[in-house]
């Protein structure tokens, strides 16, 4: 067994902290030692905070003065945050040049909740610029590399968060997921990633990408860790009117003592485009569930084949609106032209990277007069149809299972020249964002590529507000 | 294929400076992406499904329209917001004159 404290799960570290076997300072030092050793190659962090040890000392003091059993289980746990989640007084930039120099003026609600619990914030992690991408190669500050094979991508857009956790440079992390940005990197890096139900976690203080799709959620080494983090950040927030309080429902009973039995598998969707060995791992994971008493049934999701196309209309439409606020007038790095219009055009032309510009143009197109009905109007109708189908299926099964991604991690640069090939990595993850359902990715073994074992994940989708089913299923396969 | 003029018009609508070489790349990328999403425009969707299916939402959210008070933690953020201005003068954000005279 490794002596590396940073390799502990959050749940185990929390027990050791509570028993005073280890201190928060020792945990933080262990993470920093790994960062110094590994991050120059991996580039998971955009910034490691200078006051990590001071934060850990504060956490140790809080524990010393707290009564027995009173401390939050996350007190003193080192966590990394994606660069699009605001922490008051610290830099935040969504890995974009347009936010160069921006310092957050307030805490995101998830940040405030983690502060209250006593988290030690390790730093801000790399991401695709404004969360636009599936590989972290769209970061304005250079790509992150996959800890399992440094010639490959960690996935994205929360690739820095996933790599930081997989390489023991933080015990857990938060990311955001608009079309798979937590689950896909979790799958590629061999860890657990949860996209909560739309509205379960407040979006206040996240740098918005697609407002009807975005959710913040945990990346962690175990399902129990993800459950603990989700339990801490969830809840209705008066500052986010789309947040919903699921507390008081059956959901608060935790993931123990489940009686559900049925898992739906949309086999039709996997006939083409999924690597053979990924599908073999998927079937093996389902067998494992069957030996534990679960029943798997073939289900049909006729509109799911359209999900990615729907997503690539709805998402850029929302991106083009959300990114309109970045014009250099109120924050960020302005570029000057001859007129105000030129100021805007230059600031945005030089501040946004290629993919952000591509999505702004695409979003502007699908929303323009003459095209709106054929694209955006039709896409919202197809989205409603898909939502009904998923809700209908979940009336007869407890969860839907799919591979998280059709392939393992791609090589760096493999998909950057052809945006559509990159988009196809999200084919199985976008559905849950379009329908608002919660979804989790849990490791389901590895596949060999060029002599390296690369992790792949299995994804479960449950009814809205039913994260407990996801945690129970996740624990059954891990 | 989307024409050069269309891309330039979209860029102007989006207040985005694009260089000549990029216009060509955007024409090519947009053609590929639009061909892919075309499946949605062509799909048969049952009538009455325009807009988001609100019936799938647990409940609607209402709140009273009450002004913030000084005990609200966001109340004290004014100075911090001002400090984020790229250029400020006397506590105000300096911007250009928007309306220009015709030459």
Coordinates of C-alpha atoms in Angstrom, one line a residue:
Chain A
X1 CA 0.0 0.0 0.0
X2 CA 1.2 3.5 -0.9
X3 CA 2.3 5.8 1.9
X4 CA 1.2 8.8 -0.2
X5 CA -1.5 10.5 1.9
X6 CA -2.6 12.3 -1.3
X7 CA -3.6 8.9 -2.7
X8 CA -6.3 8.4 -0.1
X9 CA -9.9 8.7 -0.9
X10 CA -11.8 11.7 0.7
X11 CA -13.8 9.3 2.8
X12 CA -10.7 7.5 4.2
X13 CA -8.8 10.8 4.7
X14 CA -11.8 12.2 6.5
X15 CA -11.8 9.3 9.0
X16 CA -8.1 9.6 9.6
X17 CA -8.5 13.4 10.1
X18 CA -11.3 12.8 12.6
X19 CA -9.3 10.2 14.5
X20 CA -6.3 12.7 14.5
X21 CA -4.1 10.2 12.8
X22 CA -3.2 12.8 10.2
X23 CA -3.5 16.6 9.9
X24 CA -4.8 18.8 7.1
X25 CA -1.4 20.3 6.8
X26 CA 0.1 16.8 6.1
X27 CA -2.5 16.1 3.5
X28 CA -2.0 19.5 1.8
X29 CA 1.8 18.9 1.8
X30 CA 1.4 15.5 0.2
X31 CA -0.7 17.0 -2.6
X32 CA 1.9 19.8 -3.1
X33 CA 4.7 17.3 -3.3
X34 CA 2.8 15.5 -6.1
X35 CA 2.1 18.7 -7.9
X36 CA 5.8 19.6 -7.8
X37 CA 6.8 16.2 -9.1
X38 CA 4.0 15.6 -11.7
X39 CA 2.4 18.9 -12.8
X40 CA 5.2 20.3 -14.8
X41 CA 4.5 17.5 -17.3
X42 CA 0.7 17.2 -16.8
X43 CA -0.3 20.9 -16.5
X44 CA -3.5 20.2 -14.6
X45 CA -3.3 23.4 -12.7
X46 CA -3.4 27.0 -14.0
X47 CA -2.5 28.2 -10.6
X48 CA -1.7 26.5 -7.3
X49 CA -2.7 28.9 -4.5
X50 CA 0.2 30.3 -2.4
X51 CA -1.8 30.0 0.8
X52 CA -2.6 26.3 0.7
X53 CA -0.6 25.5 3.8
X54 CA -2.1 28.5 5.7
X55 CA -5.6 27.3 4.7
X56 CA -4.7 23.8 6.0
X57 CA -3.4 25.2 9.3
X58 CA -6.8 27.1 9.7
X59 CA -8.6 23.8 9.1
X60 CA -6.5 22.0 11.7
X61 CA -7.3 24.9 14.2
X62 CA -11.0 24.6 13.4
X63 CA -10.9 20.9 14.1
X64 CA -9.0 21.4 17.4
X65 CA -11.6 23.8 18.6
X66 CA -14.6 21.9 17.4
X67 CA -16.3 19.5 19.7
X68 CA -16.1 15.7 19.0
X69 CA -18.1 14.7 16.0
X70 CA -19.0 18.4 15.2
X71 CA -16.6 19.0 12.4
X72 CA -17.8 18.6 8.8
X73 CA -16.3 15.5 7.1
X74 CA -14.8 17.7 4.4
X75 CA -12.9 19.9 7.0
X76 CA -9.3 20.0 5.9
X77 CA -9.8 18.0 2.6
X78 CA -7.7 19.4 -0.3
X79 CA -9.9 20.1 -3.3
X80 CA -9.2 21.6 -6.8
X81 CA -11.7 23.9 -8.6
X82 CA -12.1 24.4 -12.3
X83 CA -11.1 27.8 -13.5
X84 CA -14.8 28.8 -14.2
X85 CA -15.9 28.6 -10.6
X86 CA -15.5 31.9 -8.7
X87 CA -13.6 32.2 -5.4
X88 CA -13.7 35.7 -4.0
X89 CA -10.4 37.6 -4.3
X90 CA -8.8 35.0 -6.5
X91 CA -8.2 35.0 -10.3
X92 CA -10.8 33.2 -12.4
X93 CA -10.5 33.1 -16.2
X94 CA -12.3 30.1 -17.7
X95 CA -8.8 29.5 -19.3
X96 CA -9.5 32.4 -21.7
X97 CA -7.3 35.4 -22.6
X98 CA -10.3 37.7 -22.6
X99 CA -10.5 37.3 -18.7
X100 CA -6.8 38.0 -18.3
X101 CA -6.3 39.8 -14.9
X102 CA -9.9 39.2 -13.7
X103 CA -10.3 38.7 -10.0
X104 CA -13.5 37.3 -8.7
X105 CA -15.6 39.8 -6.7
X106 CA -17.7 37.2 -4.9
X107 CA -17.9 33.5 -4.1
X108 CA -19.9 31.1 -6.2
X109 CA -22.6 29.4 -4.1
X110 CA -20.7 26.0 -4.4
X111 CA -17.5 27.8 -3.2
X112 CA -19.3 29.3 -0.2
X113 CA -20.7 25.9 0.8
X114 CA -17.2 24.3 0.5
X115 CA -15.7 27.1 2.6
X116 CA -18.3 26.6 5.3
X117 CA -17.4 22.9 5.3
X118 CA -13.7 23.8 5.7
X119 CA -12.2 22.7 2.3
X120 CA -8.6 23.5 1.5
X121 CA -8.6 25.1 -2.0
X122 CA -5.5 23.8 -3.8
X123 CA -5.8 25.9 -6.9
X124 CA -7.7 26.4 -10.2
X125 CA -7.5 23.7 -12.8
X126 CA -7.1 23.9 -16.6
X127 CA -10.0 23.5 -18.9
X128 CA -11.1 24.1 -22.5
X129 CA -11.6 27.8 -22.9
X130 CA -15.1 28.7 -21.6
X131 CA -15.6 24.9 -21.3
X132 CA -15.8 24.6 -25.1
X133 CA -14.2 21.2 -25.8
X134 CA -13.7 17.6 -25.0
X135 CA -9.9 17.5 -24.6
X136 CA -8.6 20.6 -22.7
X137 CA -6.7 21.4 -25.9
X138 CA -8.8 24.6 -26.4
X139 CA -7.3 26.2 -23.2
X140 CA -5.6 29.5 -24.0
X141 CA -2.8 28.3 -21.7
X142 CA -1.9 25.0 -23.3
X143 CA -3.3 21.5 -22.9
X144 CA -3.4 19.2 -19.9
X145 CA -2.1 15.7 -20.4
X146 CA -3.6 12.4 -19.4
X147 CA -1.9 10.9 -16.3
X148 CA -2.3 7.4 -17.8
X149 CA -0.5 8.3 -21.0
X150 CA 1.1 11.7 -21.4
X151 CA 0.7 11.5 -25.2
X152 CA -3.1 11.5 -24.8
X153 CA -5.7 14.1 -23.8
X154 CA -7.3 13.9 -20.3
X155 CA -10.7 14.7 -21.8
X156 CA -12.6 17.9 -21.3
X157 CA -13.6 20.4 -20.6
X158 CA -12.9 19.7 -16.9
X159 CA -9.6 17.9 -17.9
X160 CA -7.5 19.7 -15.4
X161 CA -9.8 18.7 -12.5
X162 CA -9.8 15.1 -13.7
X163 CA -6.0 14.9 -14.2
X164 CA -5.4 16.6 -10.7
X165 CA -7.5 13.9 -9.0
X166 CA -6.2 10.9 -11.1
X167 CA -2.6 12.0 -10.4
X168 CA -3.2 12.5 -6.6
X169 CA -2.6 16.3 -6.8
X170 CA -5.9 16.9 -5.0
X171 CA -8.2 14.4 -3.2
X172 CA -11.2 15.6 -5.3
X173 CA -12.3 18.4 -7.5
X174 CA -15.2 20.3 -8.9
X175 CA -15.9 20.6 -12.5
X176 CA -18.8 21.8 -14.7
X177 CA -20.7 19.7 -17.2
X178 CA -22.7 21.2 -20.1
X179 CA -22.5 18.3 -22.6
X180 CA -20.3 15.8 -20.7
X181 CA -17.5 18.0 -19.4
X182 CA -17.3 16.2 -16.0
X183 CA -18.2 12.6 -17.1
X184 CA -16.0 12.4 -20.2
X185 CA -12.7 13.5 -18.5
X186 CA -13.6 11.2 -15.5
X187 CA -14.0 8.3 -18.0
X188 CA -10.6 9.1 -19.7
X189 CA -8.8 9.5 -16.4
X190 CA -10.2 6.5 -14.6
X191 CA -12.1 8.3 -11.9
X192 CA -15.8 9.0 -10.9
X193 CA -17.7 12.1 -12.2
X194 CA -21.2 13.2 -11.5
X195 CA -23.4 15.6 -13.5
X196 CA -26.2 16.4 -11.1
X197 CA -29.9 16.9 -12.0
X198 CA -30.3 20.3 -13.6
X199 CA -31.2 22.6 -10.7
X200 CA -29.8 20.3 -7.9
X201 CA -26.7 22.5 -7.6
X202 CA -26.7 26.3 -7.8
X203 CA -25.1 27.8 -10.9
X204 CA -24.5 31.2 -9.1
X205 CA -20.9 32.2 -9.6
X206 CA -20.1 29.8 -12.4
X207 CA -18.9 31.4 -15.7
X208 CA -21.9 30.4 -17.8
X209 CA -21.6 28.4 -21.0
X210 CA -25.1 27.0 -21.9
X211 CA -27.4 28.2 -19.1
X212 CA -30.1 25.5 -19.7
X213 CA -27.5 22.8 -19.7
X214 CA -24.8 23.7 -17.2
X215 CA -24.3 22.0 -13.8
X216 CA -21.4 21.9 -11.4
X217 CA -20.5 18.6 -9.9
X218 CA -17.8 16.4 -8.3
X219 CA -14.8 14.5 -9.8
X220 CA -13.6 12.0 -7.2
X221 CA -11.7 8.7 -6.8
X222 CA -14.7 6.8 -5.4
X223 CA -18.5 6.9 -5.7
X224 CA -18.7 7.5 -1.9
X225 CA -16.5 10.6 -2.3
X226 CA -18.6 12.0 -5.1
X227 CA -21.7 11.4 -2.9
X228 CA -20.2 13.3 0.0
X229 CA -19.2 16.2 -2.2
X230 CA -22.6 16.3 -4.0
X231 CA -24.3 16.3 -0.6
X232 CA -22.3 19.3 0.4
X233 CA -22.8 21.5 -2.7
X234 CA -26.4 20.7 -3.5
X235 CA -29.5 22.6 -2.5
X236 CA -31.8 25.5 -3.6
X237 CA -30.2 28.9 -3.8
X238 CA -32.1 32.2 -3.8
X239 CA -29.4 33.5 -6.1
X240 CA -30.2 30.9 -8.8
X241 CA -33.9 30.8 -9.7
X242 CA -33.4 27.5 -11.6
X243 CA -32.1 25.7 -8.5
X244 CA -34.6 23.3 -7.0
X245 CA -34.8 21.8 -3.5
X246 CA -35.0 18.1 -3.6
X247 CA -34.4 17.8 0.1
X248 CA -37.2 16.3 2.1
X249 CA -38.0 13.9 -0.7
X250 CA -37.0 10.2 -0.7
X251 CA -33.6 11.3 -2.0
X252 CA -32.2 12.2 1.4
X253 CA -32.3 8.5 2.4
X254 CA -28.9 8.0 0.9
X255 CA -27.7 5.2 -1.3
X256 CA -28.0 2.4 1.2
X257 CA -30.7 -0.3 1.2
X258 CA -31.9 0.1 -2.4
X259 CA -34.6 -2.2 -3.7
X260 CA -34.6 -1.3 -7.4
X261 CA -33.6 -4.0 -9.9
X262 CA -33.9 -2.9 -13.5
X263 CA -31.4 -1.2 -15.8
X264 CA -32.3 -0.2 -19.4
X265 CA -29.7 -0.5 -22.1
X266 CA -30.3 1.2 -25.5
X267 CA -28.3 -1.4 -27.5
X268 CA -29.4 0.1 -30.8
X269 CA -27.3 3.2 -30.2
X270 CA -24.1 1.2 -29.9
X271 CA -24.3 -0.6 -33.3
X272 CA -21.8 1.8 -35.0
X273 CA -19.0 4.0 -33.8
X274 CA -18.2 2.4 -30.5
X275 CA -14.8 0.6 -30.1
X276 CA -15.2 -3.2 -29.8
X277 CA -13.2 -3.5 -26.6
X278 CA -15.1 -0.6 -25.0
X279 CA -18.3 -2.4 -25.7
X280 CA -16.8 -5.6 -24.3
X281 CA -15.9 -3.8 -21.0
X282 CA -19.4 -2.4 -21.0
X283 CA -21.0 -5.9 -21.3
X284 CA -18.7 -7.2 -18.6
X285 CA -19.8 -4.4 -16.2
X286 CA -23.4 -5.2 -17.0
X287 CA -22.7 -8.9 -16.2
X288 CA -21.2 -7.9 -12.9
X289 CA -24.4 -6.0 -12.1
X290 CA -26.5 -9.1 -13.1
X291 CA -24.6 -11.3 -10.7
X292 CA -25.6 -8.9 -8.0
X293 CA -29.3 -9.3 -8.8
X294 CA -29.9 -6.5 -11.2
X295 CA -31.9 -7.2 -14.4
X296 CA -30.8 -5.6 -17.7
X297 CA -33.4 -5.0 -20.4
X298 CA -33.1 -3.6 -24.0
X299 CA -34.8 -0.2 -24.3
X300 CA -35.5 2.1 -27.2
X301 CA -34.7 5.8 -27.2
X302 CA -35.6 6.7 -30.8
X303 CA -34.7 10.4 -30.4
X304 CA -31.3 9.8 -28.8
X305 CA -29.7 9.4 -32.2
X306 CA -30.5 13.1 -32.7
X307 CA -29.2 14.2 -29.3
X308 CA -25.8 15.4 -30.4
X309 CA -27.2 17.3 -33.4
X310 CA -29.8 19.0 -31.1
X311 CA -27.0 19.8 -28.7
X312 CA -24.9 21.5 -31.4
X313 CA -27.8 23.8 -32.1
X314 CA -29.0 24.6 -28.5
X315 CA -25.6 24.9 -27.0
X316 CA -24.0 27.4 -29.5
X317 CA -27.2 29.5 -29.4
X318 CA -26.8 29.8 -25.6
X319 CA -23.0 30.3 -25.9
X320 CA -23.3 33.2 -28.3
X321 CA -25.7 34.9 -25.9
X322 CA -23.7 34.2 -22.8
X323 CA -20.4 35.3 -24.3
X324 CA -21.9 38.6 -25.4
X325 CA -21.1 40.0 -21.9
X326 CA -17.3 39.7 -22.6
X327 CA -16.6 43.0 -24.4
X328 CA -13.7 44.5 -22.3
X329 CA -16.0 47.2 -20.9
X330 CA -16.5 46.0 -17.4
X331 CA -13.8 43.5 -16.8
X332 CA -11.0 41.5 -18.5
X333 CA -8.5 42.7 -21.0
X334 CA -9.6 45.4 -23.4
X335 CA -8.1 46.0 -26.9
X336 CA -8.5 49.5 -28.3
X337 CA -9.7 50.4 -31.8
X338 CA -10.8 53.7 -33.4
X339 CA -14.4 53.5 -32.2
X340 CA -16.4 51.7 -29.5
X341 CA -17.5 49.1 -32.0
X342 CA -13.9 48.4 -32.9
X343 CA -13.1 48.1 -29.2
X344 CA -15.7 45.4 -28.9
X345 CA -14.6 43.6 -32.1
X346 CA -10.9 43.7 -31.3
X347 CA -11.3 42.7 -27.7
X348 CA -13.5 39.8 -28.7
X349 CA -11.5 38.9 -31.8
X350 CA -8.2 38.8 -29.9
X351 CA -9.6 37.6 -26.5
X352 CA -11.6 34.6 -27.6
X353 CA -9.8 31.4 -29.0
X354 CA -10.7 29.6 -32.2
X355 CA -13.4 27.3 -30.7
X356 CA -15.2 30.1 -28.8
X357 CA -15.3 32.2 -32.0
X358 CA -16.6 29.2 -34.0
X359 CA -19.4 28.6 -31.5
X360 CA -20.3 32.3 -31.4
X361 CA -20.6 32.4 -35.2
X362 CA -22.6 29.1 -35.2
X363 CA -24.9 30.3 -32.4
X364 CA -25.5 33.6 -34.2
X365 CA -26.3 31.7 -37.4
X366 CA -28.9 29.3 -35.8
X367 CA -30.6 32.2 -34.0
X368 CA -30.7 34.5 -37.1
X369 CA -34.0 35.4 -38.7
X370 CA -34.8 33.0 -41.5
X371 CA -32.9 30.1 -39.9
X372 CA -34.3 30.3 -36.4
X373 CA -37.3 28.0 -37.0
X374 CA -35.4 25.4 -39.0
X375 CA -32.6 25.1 -36.4
X376 CA -33.3 26.5 -32.9
X377 CA -37.1 26.0 -33.0
X378 CA -36.8 22.5 -34.3
X379 CA -34.1 21.6 -31.9
X380 CA -36.1 22.7 -28.8
X381 CA -39.0 20.6 -30.0
X382 CA -36.7 17.6 -30.5
X383 CA -35.2 18.3 -27.1
X384 CA -38.7 18.1 -25.6
X385 CA -39.4 14.9 -27.4
X386 CA -36.1 13.4 -26.1
X387 CA -37.0 14.5 -22.5
X388 CA -40.3 12.7 -22.8
X389 CA -38.7 9.6 -24.1
X390 CA -36.2 9.4 -21.3
X391 CA -38.8 10.2 -18.6
X392 CA -41.0 7.5 -20.2
X393 CA -38.3 4.8 -20.1
X394 CA -37.4 5.7 -16.5
X395 CA -41.0 4.9 -15.6
X396 CA -40.3 1.2 -16.3
X397 CA -36.5 1.0 -15.5
X398 CA -34.6 2.5 -12.6
X399 CA -31.6 3.7 -14.7
X400 CA -30.3 3.8 -18.2
X401 CA -26.7 2.5 -18.8
X402 CA -24.3 3.4 -21.7
X403 CA -20.6 3.6 -22.2
X404 CA -19.6 7.1 -21.1
X405 CA -17.6 7.6 -24.4
X406 CA -17.4 5.5 -27.6
X407 CA -13.5 5.4 -27.3
X408 CA -10.7 5.8 -24.8
X409 CA -8.7 9.0 -24.6
X410 CA -7.5 10.3 -28.0
X411 CA -3.9 11.3 -28.8
X412 CA -3.0 15.0 -28.3
X413 CA -3.8 16.8 -31.6
X414 CA -5.7 13.8 -33.1
X415 CA -9.0 15.7 -33.3
X416 CA -8.1 19.4 -33.2
X417 CA -8.2 19.8 -37.0
X418 CA -11.7 18.5 -37.4
X419 CA -14.2 20.0 -34.9
X420 CA -16.9 17.5 -35.7
X421 CA -14.7 14.5 -34.8
X422 CA -14.1 16.2 -31.4
X423 CA -17.8 16.8 -30.9
X424 CA -18.6 13.1 -31.5
X425 CA -16.8 12.2 -28.2
X426 CA -19.9 13.7 -26.5
X427 CA -22.4 11.5 -28.3
X428 CA -23.5 9.5 -25.2
X429 CA -23.2 12.3 -22.6
X430 CA -25.2 15.2 -24.1
X431 CA -28.6 13.5 -23.6
X432 CA -28.6 14.0 -19.8
X433 CA -27.8 17.7 -20.3
X434 CA -30.6 18.2 -22.8
X435 CA -33.1 16.3 -20.6
X436 CA -31.9 17.6 -17.2
X437 CA -31.4 14.1 -15.8
X438 CA -28.5 13.3 -13.4
X439 CA -25.8 11.0 -14.8
X440 CA -22.6 9.5 -13.4
X441 CA -19.5 8.0 -15.0
X442 CA -17.8 5.2 -13.0
X443 CA -14.6 3.3 -14.2
X444 CA -15.3 0.0 -15.9
X445 CA -11.8 -1.2 -16.5
X446 CA -9.2 -0.4 -19.2
X447 CA -8.6 -1.0 -22.9
X448 CA -5.1 -1.4 -24.4
X449 CA -3.8 1.2 -27.0
X450 CA -0.2 1.2 -28.2
X451 CA 1.0 -0.7 -25.1
X452 CA -0.8 1.5 -22.6
X453 CA -3.9 0.6 -20.5
X454 CA -6.4 3.4 -20.9
X455 CA -9.4 3.7 -18.6
X456 CA -13.0 3.8 -19.8
X457 CA -16.2 4.6 -17.9
X458 CA -19.8 3.3 -17.7
X459 CA -22.5 5.9 -17.5
X460 CA -25.8 5.6 -15.6
X461 CA -28.7 8.1 -16.1
X462 CA -31.5 8.2 -13.6
X463 CA -34.8 10.1 -13.1
X464 CA -34.6 13.8 -12.2
X465 CA -33.6 14.2 -8.5
X466 CA -32.7 10.6 -8.2
X467 CA -28.9 10.8 -7.7
X468 CA -29.2 8.1 -5.0
X469 CA -29.8 5.4 -7.6
X470 CA -26.7 6.5 -9.5
X471 CA -24.6 6.2 -6.3
X472 CA -26.0 2.8 -5.5
X473 CA -25.3 1.5 -9.1
X474 CA -21.9 3.2 -9.1
X475 CA -20.9 1.4 -5.9
X476 CA -22.1 -1.9 -7.4
X477 CA -19.7 -1.7 -10.4
X478 CA -16.7 -0.1 -8.7
Chain B
X1 CA -21.8 26.3 -48.3
X2 CA -22.1 29.5 -46.4
X3 CA -20.7 32.5 -48.4
X4 CA -17.9 34.7 -47.3
X5 CA -20.3 37.6 -47.0
X6 CA -22.6 35.6 -44.7
X7 CA -19.7 34.8 -42.3
X8 CA -18.6 38.4 -42.3
X9 CA -22.2 39.5 -41.6
X10 CA -22.5 37.0 -38.7
X11 CA -19.2 38.2 -37.3
X12 CA -20.4 41.8 -37.4
X13 CA -23.7 40.8 -35.7
X14 CA -21.6 39.1 -33.0
X15 CA -19.2 42.0 -32.7
X16 CA -16.3 39.8 -33.5
X17 CA -13.2 40.7 -35.5
X18 CA -12.3 37.8 -37.9
X19 CA -9.3 37.8 -40.2
X20 CA -9.5 36.8 -43.9
X21 CA -7.9 33.3 -43.4
X22 CA -10.3 32.6 -40.6
X23 CA -13.3 33.4 -42.7
X24 CA -12.4 30.5 -45.1
X25 CA -11.8 28.1 -42.2
X26 CA -15.2 29.1 -40.7
X27 CA -16.9 28.5 -44.0
X28 CA -15.5 25.0 -44.1
X29 CA -16.2 24.2 -40.4
X30 CA -19.7 25.6 -40.6
X31 CA -20.5 23.5 -43.7
X32 CA -19.5 20.3 -41.8
X33 CA -21.3 21.1 -38.6
X34 CA -24.5 22.3 -40.4
X35 CA -24.6 19.2 -42.5
X36 CA -24.5 17.2 -39.3
X37 CA -27.2 19.1 -37.4
X38 CA -29.3 19.2 -40.6
X39 CA -30.8 15.9 -39.3
X40 CA -32.7 17.9 -36.7
X41 CA -34.3 20.2 -39.3
X42 CA -35.3 17.1 -41.3
X43 CA -36.6 15.1 -38.3
X44 CA -40.3 14.6 -37.9
X45 CA -41.4 16.0 -34.5
X46 CA -44.9 15.5 -33.2
X47 CA -47.1 18.6 -33.2
X48 CA -47.4 20.6 -30.0
X49 CA -43.9 20.1 -28.9
X50 CA -42.6 23.6 -29.5
X51 CA -40.4 24.9 -26.8
X52 CA -39.1 23.2 -23.7
X53 CA -41.3 20.6 -22.2
X54 CA -42.3 22.3 -19.0
X55 CA -44.3 19.3 -17.8
X56 CA -40.9 17.6 -17.1
X57 CA -40.0 20.2 -14.5
X58 CA -40.8 19.4 -10.9
X59 CA -42.4 22.8 -10.2
X60 CA -42.3 26.5 -11.3
X61 CA -40.2 28.9 -9.3
X62 CA -41.6 32.2 -7.9
X63 CA -40.2 34.7 -5.6
X64 CA -41.2 38.1 -4.1
X65 CA -39.8 41.2 -5.7
X66 CA -38.0 42.6 -2.7
X67 CA -35.1 45.0 -2.8
X68 CA -31.8 43.9 -1.3
X69 CA -30.9 45.2 2.1
X70 CA -27.6 46.0 3.7
X71 CA -27.3 42.7 5.6
X72 CA -27.2 40.9 2.2
X73 CA -23.7 39.6 1.7
X74 CA -23.8 40.9 -1.9
X75 CA -24.5 44.5 -0.7
X76 CA -20.8 45.2 0.0
X77 CA -19.5 44.1 -3.4
X78 CA -19.9 47.4 -5.1
X79 CA -16.3 48.5 -4.5
X80 CA -14.9 45.2 -5.7
X81 CA -17.0 45.4 -8.9
X82 CA -15.7 49.0 -9.5
X83 CA -12.1 47.8 -9.1
X84 CA -12.6 45.3 -11.9
X85 CA -13.3 48.1 -14.4
X86 CA -10.5 48.2 -17.0
X87 CA -10.4 52.1 -16.7
X88 CA -12.1 54.1 -14.0
X89 CA -12.3 57.8 -13.1
X90 CA -13.8 59.1 -9.9
X91 CA -15.4 55.8 -9.2
X92 CA -17.0 55.5 -12.6
X93 CA -16.3 53.1 -15.4
X94 CA -14.8 55.0 -18.4
X95 CA -16.3 54.1 -21.7
X96 CA -16.3 55.7 -25.1
X97 CA -18.9 57.9 -26.5
X98 CA -21.3 55.5 -28.2
X99 CA -23.1 57.9 -30.6
X100 CA -20.7 59.2 -33.2
X101 CA -21.3 62.1 -35.6
X102 CA -21.7 61.2 -39.3
X103 CA -18.9 62.5 -41.3

